[in-house]
């Protein structure tokens, strides 16, 4: 086995390859295999139109896949007890999962967390092309939908209806069941936001192009980026978490200052 | 108290010399007899303690709320008529919303200083309720609610509830997504009330939820009825503060018949008057640098969307938390009617909690049977059972309060929300008992420590080697002023049951005796002169003996 | 106010202070051997009392603070004009509010801290003592009050003329009743809330459409793992839009048919694994919109009720008691999803007359 990771994490992958360790991953595999089914079937709606993959990148991707992914996802993407099948997930899913560092998975957890990305952009692309070359699936979005220059008002409305209940109206994230969570959306690249909507990673539902058209997705990205990049008019946003953060801040900072001042006022002067 | 300070500066009629001030004072007095007011209140004494200012924080933040709120009324439109937003905030341009929401956005984005005023109003509201809460805790734990102040405790309690009502009605006015979902929850709760719920909801919303009436109705309550009631009860509250005179902590020279402190003119007026500006200044500081309720993120109310982290402002949190902690399936159909115990249990529990807290002074007065006036405050440790009851109540409240943010606790501490909720269910049910027990033990331990210090002095840190080779730490006696603080408290013993005139023991007697036993069976009496002398005598003896042996 | 030196020597625990009236101390222990109050401790002078230099410094600090406050007020007025709000420029909004706020903060804290410092450091700080009097009136006052009531009773005959008294009480009780009745007008007449709560806009053949645009949804659009936020196609522009939307919102999901547990009676309510459930929580009515596509759980963000979509949206956690009502759906000739009928039970939170 050879490592392609630029920031190797000692022992992790070896650990995962050990047959003993894989026992602990069976439960996780079961959890994820449900998602695999979903990913597979969602692919039927969107065909992979990208044909920019050269034979060379596909071959490089295959090597990377065999070395880093095949243990769980199978030598032919067929999946195993440890990981779902990747047939038909498309390049978008690979770009999202690997490009945000969620894959390769490091440890058993309710859901795969964002981590430092383990591969170069070229390597991620190669992996994506390889997976897409096996079976068609949703592909990496085109740049015209990622420019964040759509209709922010419409995007914000679509975001509130389709996304805000999990990710919070300000994109600050929120809780799901059993320790899962919808991550915060600040600092996420437009293409990853797009891919997440398209592929429905982990427990996020799929928003295929019949539900939210590419133009809709562009508007949503526009609204998110507007919110992220515009000045917070009221001052420090306190995490944009709503009344809980405000109440806590009032009790700790506001009341703290006031009580300190009452002590000063009533303390006898020297 | 401080309401009367405003009229005072120009009224010193004692000035014999002429000049404008004297003339103006004379003019006023001949028409208002205000010199009598100055004579009565000008040198009224207020005791000094930081915790005595918490009620003032509440009063001052209410004044700030009135000032900023009046400004907001000039721009806010309490109408649910549909308009298309056409203001400065791009991500809402062209969106259909109510005039209430659109005018709130205009205040925020198109009126100079408007957002500042909105944030002042909202931060002041949060501070208002918080300072009332802290003030109530001070009153409770120091026993300031005892005779003759029981009724003022009830008035204060009504103010606390009115403040929450003010807060909630204000929170609902912008008609944004957050407040709309809050109203939806209120609607759902009301509908769960047996017999009348459906109709109360129907009348409140002027038809089906959300209707087009609710914002206007809440606005009337928010700016007319509730503030009038708050003002009325504040006035009553302050009248009683004047009638009773302020309580004071025990200390040398402070008795049940006097008040030791500073006179209103000039020291107290300077401090309390200055404190108003300080409270106002801190609120403006918060409003300048920290966002509160960014309604533009939430967008207009629409029944379909909702945001993760949908919560009420902090003071309604305990009620929201109570709703969250109920386990599933507590709803039954009985006699062909729906009984929503998942709503009735939290409503009942909160109602009971509030009523118990409100009538606590009467319960304690009944248990002790003490009919004397109490103007000297208890140190919390010296009323161990009361302090422990308070700690139990606070734990219950805190558990419910934390439950209102169960989802945010889960995401920020990487826990499961189910785990957080189960843990908080435990806190709310078992926590009060644990808190009661621990607090009572701590109080009794502190009382014992005080007693030790009074009898044997404090540990000086000086180690002495006795001739026999034994090492002891020298204890220094405390001076009489410090000692007075530690011994001057009331102490009650459990009630003995005695038959009444007809030779019977009534149920009430039994209950009172049981409660009395619960309150006072662990009592630790303050050291008496005799005990202190005896202990000193003993120590002198030891000292003489040891010095004798040194020879 | 009086500079007091006598009352400081009262007994502590023995203190029973309502001079003329022996008031019960209840179960309080009154000890005759209690420690005596040593009286007020000697007055301690401040540095500003003894050191004229320090007093001067304090004086300077106070008026500097007042000057600072003055500057703050002027700054706030200047900021109001110097930092106007430029439409659609959020930075200008921020700067305007921030600088006005900074000026006001300075102005207020300057006055406040200055005044308190003045009071603490420079004003005379000898302790003053007020004497308390029992809250109850004096015996004479009380006797006179009783007398007045007696006289009034005599003169009016309130106690004697019992019929006058009782009819007055009765009429006083009755007179607010019209006001209670008047409040019926808060809600429109001729409408029955129970009837309204029991029905929604959905009827046989109504197409399922996307929220908020109202474009209809084809069954083939709904891929496995998808979730659609749905309204009736005829909702946009309809009368009482928000009220109808409150009841009619629906969540549309597609599961693998083998994951779906279906009662025999509801087998034909779904289509190809596509199911539609009311989006209104059966607890207190929040939108239950958080769908987890792998666990098939629906979560309400307000009070954390959880529903299992794979099993008739049954409650699996949280305060809700009833499953979400299911909307029976079918597909029309053009392939669009349509409702078979209205919901078969009232949606949303429970209410008394629900059954």
mmCIF file of C-alpha atoms in Angstrom, chain C residues 16-331:
data_model
loop_
_atom_site.group_PDB
_atom_site.id
_atom_site.type_symbol
_atom_site.label_atom_id
_atom_site.label_comp_id
_atom_site.label_asym_id
_atom_site.label_seq_id
_atom_site.Cartn_x
_atom_site.Cartn_y
_atom_site.Cartn_z
ATOM 1 C CA UNK C 16 -39.176 42.530 69.292
ATOM 2 C CA UNK C 17 -39.862 45.963 68.063
ATOM 3 C CA UNK C 18 -43.474 46.798 67.851
ATOM 4 C CA UNK C 19 -43.209 48.774 71.000
ATOM 5 C CA UNK C 20 -46.734 49.011 72.292
ATOM 6 C CA UNK C 21 -47.964 45.739 70.851
ATOM 7 C CA UNK C 22 -46.686 42.438 72.002
ATOM 8 C CA UNK C 23 -46.494 40.589 68.726
ATOM 9 C CA UNK C 24 -46.027 36.866 68.626
ATOM 10 C CA UNK C 25 -42.565 35.821 67.531
ATOM 11 C CA UNK C 26 -44.005 32.441 66.542
ATOM 12 C CA UNK C 27 -41.512 29.641 67.006
ATOM 13 C CA UNK C 28 -38.549 32.039 67.051
ATOM 14 C CA UNK C 29 -36.148 31.452 69.899
ATOM 15 C CA UNK C 30 -35.840 34.603 71.998
ATOM 16 C CA UNK C 31 -32.691 34.334 74.040
ATOM 17 C CA UNK C 32 -32.084 36.527 77.043
ATOM 18 C CA UNK C 33 -28.410 35.831 76.783
ATOM 19 C CA UNK C 34 -27.935 37.009 73.187
ATOM 20 C CA UNK C 35 -24.843 38.912 72.156
ATOM 21 C CA UNK C 36 -25.244 42.688 72.340
ATOM 22 C CA UNK C 37 -25.007 44.977 69.333
ATOM 23 C CA UNK C 38 -21.772 46.918 69.668
ATOM 24 C CA UNK C 39 -23.285 49.929 67.855
ATOM 25 C CA UNK C 40 -21.998 51.676 64.772
ATOM 26 C CA UNK C 41 -18.292 51.199 64.159
ATOM 27 C CA UNK C 42 -16.180 54.365 64.197
ATOM 28 C CA UNK C 43 -16.329 56.456 61.059
ATOM 29 C CA UNK C 44 -13.441 55.939 58.656
ATOM 30 C CA UNK C 45 -12.233 58.893 56.648
ATOM 31 C CA UNK C 46 -11.565 58.621 52.918
ATOM 32 C CA UNK C 47 -8.319 59.769 51.304
ATOM 33 C CA UNK C 48 -10.305 62.558 49.683
ATOM 34 C CA UNK C 49 -11.319 63.727 53.164
ATOM 35 C CA UNK C 50 -7.788 63.896 54.460
ATOM 36 C CA UNK C 51 -5.714 64.642 51.386
ATOM 37 C CA UNK C 52 -6.728 67.812 49.515
ATOM 38 C CA UNK C 53 -4.592 66.697 46.589
ATOM 39 C CA UNK C 54 -6.598 63.530 46.156
ATOM 40 C CA UNK C 55 -9.784 65.510 46.460
ATOM 41 C CA UNK C 56 -8.572 67.775 43.692
ATOM 42 C CA UNK C 57 -7.769 64.743 41.515
ATOM 43 C CA UNK C 58 -11.223 63.345 42.095
ATOM 44 C CA UNK C 59 -12.781 66.682 41.246
ATOM 45 C CA UNK C 60 -10.791 66.807 38.035
ATOM 46 C CA UNK C 61 -11.869 63.263 37.150
ATOM 47 C CA UNK C 62 -15.532 64.143 37.653
ATOM 48 C CA UNK C 63 -15.588 67.194 35.443
ATOM 49 C CA UNK C 64 -13.432 65.477 32.832
ATOM 50 C CA UNK C 65 -16.039 62.762 32.664
ATOM 51 C CA UNK C 66 -18.777 65.342 32.222
ATOM 52 C CA UNK C 67 -16.744 66.998 29.468
ATOM 53 C CA UNK C 68 -16.324 63.581 27.859
ATOM 54 C CA UNK C 69 -20.067 63.107 27.986
ATOM 55 C CA UNK C 70 -20.586 66.448 26.310
ATOM 56 C CA UNK C 71 -18.139 65.443 23.596
ATOM 57 C CA UNK C 72 -19.977 62.145 23.180
ATOM 58 C CA UNK C 73 -23.308 63.861 22.605
ATOM 59 C CA UNK C 74 -21.807 66.194 20.054
ATOM 60 C CA UNK C 75 -20.066 63.259 18.398
ATOM 61 C CA UNK C 76 -23.360 61.376 18.102
ATOM 62 C CA UNK C 77 -25.041 64.361 16.443
ATOM 63 C CA UNK C 78 -22.079 64.783 14.116
ATOM 64 C CA UNK C 79 -22.079 61.065 13.289
ATOM 65 C CA UNK C 80 -25.777 61.259 12.419
ATOM 66 C CA UNK C 81 -24.902 63.762 9.718
ATOM 67 C CA UNK C 82 -21.430 62.589 8.748
ATOM 68 C CA UNK C 83 -22.397 58.956 8.210
ATOM 69 C CA UNK C 84 -25.696 59.013 6.329
ATOM 70 C CA UNK C 85 -27.322 55.814 5.151
ATOM 71 C CA UNK C 86 -26.788 55.143 1.480
ATOM 72 C CA UNK C 87 -29.609 52.989 0.081
ATOM 73 C CA UNK C 88 -28.541 49.365 -0.440
ATOM 74 C CA UNK C 89 -25.155 49.959 1.152
ATOM 75 C CA UNK C 90 -25.079 47.823 4.271
ATOM 76 C CA UNK C 91 -21.717 49.204 5.357
ATOM 77 C CA UNK C 92 -23.215 52.676 5.563
ATOM 78 C CA UNK C 93 -25.991 51.331 7.793
ATOM 79 C CA UNK C 94 -23.422 49.744 10.044
ATOM 80 C CA UNK C 95 -21.255 52.859 10.284
ATOM 81 C CA UNK C 96 -24.216 55.146 10.909
ATOM 82 C CA UNK C 97 -25.574 53.074 13.775
ATOM 83 C CA UNK C 98 -22.183 52.302 15.226
ATOM 84 C CA UNK C 99 -20.940 55.877 15.416
ATOM 85 C CA UNK C 100 -24.203 57.232 16.776
ATOM 86 C CA UNK C 101 -24.089 54.424 19.315
ATOM 87 C CA UNK C 102 -20.507 55.140 20.331
ATOM 88 C CA UNK C 103 -21.361 58.808 20.848
ATOM 89 C CA UNK C 104 -24.424 57.985 22.934
ATOM 90 C CA UNK C 105 -22.526 55.439 24.998
ATOM 91 C CA UNK C 106 -19.856 58.019 25.799
ATOM 92 C CA UNK C 107 -22.455 60.635 26.635
ATOM 93 C CA UNK C 108 -24.369 58.345 28.979
ATOM 94 C CA UNK C 109 -21.486 56.616 30.689
ATOM 95 C CA UNK C 110 -19.727 59.981 31.118
ATOM 96 C CA UNK C 111 -22.645 61.408 33.072
ATOM 97 C CA UNK C 112 -23.254 58.200 34.995
ATOM 98 C CA UNK C 113 -19.718 57.385 36.046
ATOM 99 C CA UNK C 114 -19.004 61.060 36.741
ATOM 100 C CA UNK C 115 -22.018 61.460 39.000
ATOM 101 C CA UNK C 116 -21.328 58.255 40.903
ATOM 102 C CA UNK C 117 -17.666 59.163 41.347
ATOM 103 C CA UNK C 118 -18.706 62.573 42.622
ATOM 104 C CA UNK C 119 -21.084 60.961 45.091
ATOM 105 C CA UNK C 120 -18.544 58.420 46.257
ATOM 106 C CA UNK C 121 -15.395 60.448 46.483
ATOM 107 C CA UNK C 122 -16.406 64.037 47.148
ATOM 108 C CA UNK C 123 -19.844 64.300 48.716
ATOM 109 C CA UNK C 124 -19.997 64.091 52.493
ATOM 110 C CA UNK C 125 -20.148 60.428 53.411
ATOM 111 C CA UNK C 126 -21.174 60.294 57.034
ATOM 112 C CA UNK C 127 -23.648 57.528 57.702
ATOM 113 C CA UNK C 128 -27.121 58.811 58.256
ATOM 114 C CA UNK C 129 -29.782 57.059 60.287
ATOM 115 C CA UNK C 130 -33.527 57.064 59.852
ATOM 116 C CA UNK C 131 -35.809 55.755 62.533
ATOM 117 C CA UNK C 132 -38.389 53.208 61.507
ATOM 118 C CA UNK C 133 -41.897 53.187 62.770
ATOM 119 C CA UNK C 134 -44.143 50.167 62.766
ATOM 120 C CA UNK C 135 -46.050 49.912 59.509
ATOM 121 C CA UNK C 136 -49.377 49.549 61.295
ATOM 122 C CA UNK C 137 -51.121 52.801 62.101
ATOM 123 C CA UNK C 138 -51.184 54.096 65.639
ATOM 124 C CA UNK C 139 -54.003 52.945 67.865
ATOM 125 C CA UNK C 140 -55.724 56.318 67.615
ATOM 126 C CA UNK C 141 -55.572 56.308 63.840
ATOM 127 C CA UNK C 142 -56.931 52.824 63.669
ATOM 128 C CA UNK C 143 -59.703 53.601 66.101
ATOM 129 C CA UNK C 144 -60.632 56.672 64.109
ATOM 130 C CA UNK C 145 -60.681 54.642 60.885
ATOM 131 C CA UNK C 146 -63.018 52.105 62.419
ATOM 132 C CA UNK C 147 -65.166 54.933 63.698
ATOM 133 C CA UNK C 148 -65.372 56.466 60.239
ATOM 134 C CA UNK C 149 -66.502 53.203 58.744
ATOM 135 C CA UNK C 150 -69.063 52.798 61.487
ATOM 136 C CA UNK C 151 -70.390 56.275 60.922
ATOM 137 C CA UNK C 152 -70.530 55.744 57.194
ATOM 138 C CA UNK C 153 -72.355 52.497 57.743
ATOM 139 C CA UNK C 154 -74.821 54.211 60.046
ATOM 140 C CA UNK C 155 -75.364 57.154 57.773
ATOM 141 C CA UNK C 156 -75.786 55.106 54.615
ATOM 142 C CA UNK C 157 -77.525 52.145 56.138
ATOM 143 C CA UNK C 158 -75.270 49.827 54.163
ATOM 144 C CA UNK C 159 -75.468 47.116 56.788
ATOM 145 C CA UNK C 160 -79.064 47.716 57.721
ATOM 146 C CA UNK C 161 -80.725 48.042 54.352
ATOM 147 C CA UNK C 162 -79.719 44.612 53.199
ATOM 148 C CA UNK C 163 -81.805 44.573 50.051
ATOM 149 C CA UNK C 164 -80.133 47.703 48.746
ATOM 150 C CA UNK C 165 -76.748 46.247 49.551
ATOM 151 C CA UNK C 166 -77.391 42.877 47.979
ATOM 152 C CA UNK C 167 -78.955 44.216 44.827
ATOM 153 C CA UNK C 168 -75.997 46.579 44.457
ATOM 154 C CA UNK C 169 -73.544 43.705 44.774
ATOM 155 C CA UNK C 170 -75.572 41.697 42.294
ATOM 156 C CA UNK C 171 -75.666 44.483 39.759
ATOM 157 C CA UNK C 172 -71.946 45.151 40.174
ATOM 158 C CA UNK C 173 -71.254 41.540 39.392
ATOM 159 C CA UNK C 174 -73.522 41.647 36.357
ATOM 160 C CA UNK C 175 -72.407 44.905 34.816
ATOM 161 C CA UNK C 176 -69.166 43.655 33.173
ATOM 162 C CA UNK C 177 -71.044 40.874 31.420
ATOM 163 C CA UNK C 178 -71.867 42.928 28.310
ATOM 164 C CA UNK C 179 -68.130 43.513 27.854
ATOM 165 C CA UNK C 180 -67.501 39.780 27.911
ATOM 166 C CA UNK C 181 -70.148 39.283 25.253
ATOM 167 C CA UNK C 182 -68.721 42.081 23.169
ATOM 168 C CA UNK C 183 -65.433 40.221 22.862
ATOM 169 C CA UNK C 184 -67.198 37.595 20.779
ATOM 170 C CA UNK C 185 -66.657 40.050 17.952
ATOM 171 C CA UNK C 186 -62.926 39.318 18.025
ATOM 172 C CA UNK C 187 -63.490 36.484 15.606
ATOM 173 C CA UNK C 188 -65.794 36.461 12.585
ATOM 174 C CA UNK C 189 -69.291 35.195 13.159
ATOM 175 C CA UNK C 190 -70.896 32.423 11.212
ATOM 176 C CA UNK C 191 -67.668 30.437 11.213
ATOM 177 C CA UNK C 192 -67.087 27.368 13.290
ATOM 178 C CA UNK C 193 -63.457 26.872 14.281
ATOM 179 C CA UNK C 194 -63.921 23.134 14.650
ATOM 180 C CA UNK C 195 -65.253 22.897 11.115
ATOM 181 C CA UNK C 196 -62.429 25.069 9.772
ATOM 182 C CA UNK C 197 -59.742 23.097 11.575
ATOM 183 C CA UNK C 198 -61.083 19.840 10.242
ATOM 184 C CA UNK C 199 -60.595 20.583 6.559
ATOM 185 C CA UNK C 200 -57.849 21.795 4.298
ATOM 186 C CA UNK C 201 -57.646 22.922 0.686
ATOM 187 C CA UNK C 202 -56.735 19.465 -0.545
ATOM 188 C CA UNK C 203 -59.414 17.672 -2.491
ATOM 189 C CA UNK C 204 -59.560 14.861 -4.996
ATOM 190 C CA UNK C 205 -57.466 15.758 -8.025
ATOM 191 C CA UNK C 206 -55.600 18.751 -6.536
ATOM 192 C CA UNK C 207 -52.092 18.646 -7.917
ATOM 193 C CA UNK C 208 -49.138 18.610 -5.558
ATOM 194 C CA UNK C 209 -46.985 21.663 -6.291
ATOM 195 C CA UNK C 210 -43.656 23.060 -5.148
ATOM 196 C CA UNK C 211 -43.521 25.585 -2.365
ATOM 197 C CA UNK C 212 -43.406 28.570 -2.966
ATOM 198 C CA UNK C 213 -43.754 28.702 -6.786
ATOM 199 C CA UNK C 214 -46.717 26.402 -7.187
ATOM 200 C CA UNK C 215 -45.314 24.417 -10.090
ATOM 201 C CA UNK C 216 -46.808 20.908 -10.154
ATOM 202 C CA UNK C 217 -44.669 17.860 -9.468
ATOM 203 C CA UNK C 218 -44.415 14.771 -11.654
ATOM 204 C CA UNK C 219 -44.013 11.414 -9.967
ATOM 205 C CA UNK C 220 -40.882 10.851 -12.028
ATOM 206 C CA UNK C 221 -39.317 13.991 -10.529
ATOM 207 C CA UNK C 222 -39.322 12.453 -7.090
ATOM 208 C CA UNK C 223 -36.210 10.337 -6.906
ATOM 209 C CA UNK C 224 -35.324 8.183 -3.929
ATOM 210 C CA UNK C 225 -33.895 10.280 -1.126
ATOM 211 C CA UNK C 226 -35.630 13.414 -2.351
ATOM 212 C CA UNK C 227 -37.817 15.623 -0.274
ATOM 213 C CA UNK C 228 -40.264 18.119 -1.778
ATOM 214 C CA UNK C 229 -41.924 20.915 0.172
ATOM 215 C CA UNK C 230 -45.423 20.863 -1.206
ATOM 216 C CA UNK C 231 -48.475 23.121 -1.397
ATOM 217 C CA UNK C 232 -51.733 22.614 -3.301
ATOM 218 C CA UNK C 233 -51.348 23.851 -6.867
ATOM 219 C CA UNK C 234 -54.249 26.284 -6.466
ATOM 220 C CA UNK C 235 -52.894 27.829 -3.252
ATOM 221 C CA UNK C 236 -50.890 30.781 -4.632
ATOM 222 C CA UNK C 237 -53.260 33.685 -5.084
ATOM 223 C CA UNK C 238 -56.131 31.994 -3.296
ATOM 224 C CA UNK C 239 -58.254 33.665 -0.679
ATOM 225 C CA UNK C 240 -56.935 33.378 2.923
ATOM 226 C CA UNK C 241 -53.635 32.210 1.506
ATOM 227 C CA UNK C 242 -51.661 32.041 4.776
ATOM 228 C CA UNK C 243 -54.470 30.389 6.750
ATOM 229 C CA UNK C 244 -54.920 27.740 4.057
ATOM 230 C CA UNK C 245 -51.178 27.275 3.702
ATOM 231 C CA UNK C 246 -50.891 26.767 7.462
ATOM 232 C CA UNK C 247 -53.035 23.662 7.151
ATOM 233 C CA UNK C 248 -52.183 22.457 3.668
ATOM 234 C CA UNK C 249 -48.377 22.230 3.731
ATOM 235 C CA UNK C 250 -47.153 18.769 2.926
ATOM 236 C CA UNK C 251 -43.833 16.980 2.768
ATOM 237 C CA UNK C 252 -43.309 14.608 -0.118
ATOM 238 C CA UNK C 253 -40.675 11.887 0.131
ATOM 239 C CA UNK C 254 -39.702 8.801 -1.807
ATOM 240 C CA UNK C 255 -38.443 5.727 -0.030
ATOM 241 C CA UNK C 256 -37.439 2.370 -1.361
ATOM 242 C CA UNK C 257 -40.732 0.445 -1.406
ATOM 243 C CA UNK C 258 -39.204 -2.332 0.697
ATOM 244 C CA UNK C 259 -38.320 0.179 3.441
ATOM 245 C CA UNK C 260 -41.899 1.324 3.660
ATOM 246 C CA UNK C 261 -44.176 -0.341 6.172
ATOM 247 C CA UNK C 262 -47.744 0.148 5.056
ATOM 248 C CA UNK C 263 -51.018 -0.810 6.629
ATOM 249 C CA UNK C 264 -53.333 -2.725 4.385
ATOM 250 C CA UNK C 265 -55.903 0.092 4.426
ATOM 251 C CA UNK C 266 -53.329 2.659 3.378
ATOM 252 C CA UNK C 267 -51.534 0.617 0.710
ATOM 253 C CA UNK C 268 -52.967 2.731 -2.097
ATOM 254 C CA UNK C 269 -52.250 6.077 -0.395
ATOM 255 C CA UNK C 270 -48.683 6.089 -1.694
ATOM 256 C CA UNK C 271 -47.311 5.805 -5.195
ATOM 257 C CA UNK C 272 -44.179 3.843 -5.982
ATOM 258 C CA UNK C 273 -42.713 4.537 -2.560
ATOM 259 C CA UNK C 274 -43.713 8.193 -2.742
ATOM 260 C CA UNK C 275 -45.526 9.276 0.401
ATOM 261 C CA UNK C 276 -47.006 12.614 1.416
ATOM 262 C CA UNK C 277 -47.406 13.667 5.035
ATOM 263 C CA UNK C 278 -48.722 16.825 6.637
ATOM 264 C CA UNK C 279 -45.836 19.109 7.508
ATOM 265 C CA UNK C 280 -47.572 20.488 10.599
ATOM 266 C CA UNK C 281 -46.412 19.032 13.887
ATOM 267 C CA UNK C 282 -49.148 17.306 15.852
ATOM 268 C CA UNK C 283 -47.648 18.753 19.026
ATOM 269 C CA UNK C 284 -48.032 22.535 18.788
ATOM 270 C CA UNK C 285 -47.899 23.105 15.059
ATOM 271 C CA UNK C 286 -44.354 23.932 13.970
ATOM 272 C CA UNK C 287 -43.357 22.819 10.477
ATOM 273 C CA UNK C 288 -41.839 19.333 10.849
ATOM 274 C CA UNK C 289 -39.465 19.869 7.998
ATOM 275 C CA UNK C 290 -36.181 18.182 8.879
ATOM 276 C CA UNK C 291 -36.011 14.990 6.825
ATOM 277 C CA UNK C 292 -33.155 12.543 7.205
ATOM 278 C CA UNK C 293 -33.063 10.552 4.019
ATOM 279 C CA UNK C 294 -31.199 7.526 5.390
ATOM 280 C CA UNK C 295 -32.979 7.044 8.699
ATOM 281 C CA UNK C 296 -36.305 8.242 7.236
ATOM 282 C CA UNK C 297 -36.827 10.309 10.365
ATOM 283 C CA UNK C 298 -38.624 13.625 10.399
ATOM 284 C CA UNK C 299 -37.603 16.041 13.112
ATOM 285 C CA UNK C 300 -39.422 19.095 14.394
ATOM 286 C CA UNK C 301 -36.925 21.864 15.129
ATOM 287 C CA UNK C 302 -39.106 23.526 17.764
ATOM 288 C CA UNK C 303 -39.547 20.755 20.347
ATOM 289 C CA UNK C 304 -37.635 17.830 18.855
ATOM 290 C CA UNK C 305 -40.528 15.511 18.140
ATOM 291 C CA UNK C 306 -39.413 12.771 15.756
ATOM 292 C CA UNK C 307 -41.563 10.865 13.297
ATOM 293 C CA UNK C 308 -40.728 7.718 11.359
ATOM 294 C CA UNK C 309 -41.725 8.232 7.738
ATOM 295 C CA UNK C 310 -41.125 4.563 6.971
ATOM 296 C CA UNK C 311 -43.772 3.629 9.508
ATOM 297 C CA UNK C 312 -46.789 5.916 9.000
ATOM 298 C CA UNK C 313 -44.916 8.888 10.495
ATOM 299 C CA UNK C 314 -45.338 7.381 13.948
ATOM 300 C CA UNK C 315 -43.890 9.335 16.874
ATOM 301 C CA UNK C 316 -40.570 7.887 18.022
ATOM 302 C CA UNK C 317 -39.316 10.695 20.254
ATOM 303 C CA UNK C 318 -40.355 14.003 21.723
ATOM 304 C CA UNK C 319 -43.537 15.496 23.054
ATOM 305 C CA UNK C 320 -45.850 14.840 20.088
ATOM 306 C CA UNK C 321 -48.456 12.171 20.614
ATOM 307 C CA UNK C 322 -49.999 11.432 17.231
ATOM 308 C CA UNK C 323 -48.458 10.468 13.893
ATOM 309 C CA UNK C 324 -48.475 13.076 11.164
ATOM 310 C CA UNK C 325 -51.640 12.754 9.053
ATOM 311 C CA UNK C 326 -50.985 11.166 5.644
ATOM 312 C CA UNK C 327 -52.263 12.689 2.429
ATOM 313 C CA UNK C 328 -53.459 9.962 0.064
ATOM 314 C CA UNK C 329 -51.894 10.563 -3.353
ATOM 315 C CA UNK C 330 -52.150 9.205 -6.859
ATOM 316 C CA UNK C 331 -50.908 10.108 -10.326
#
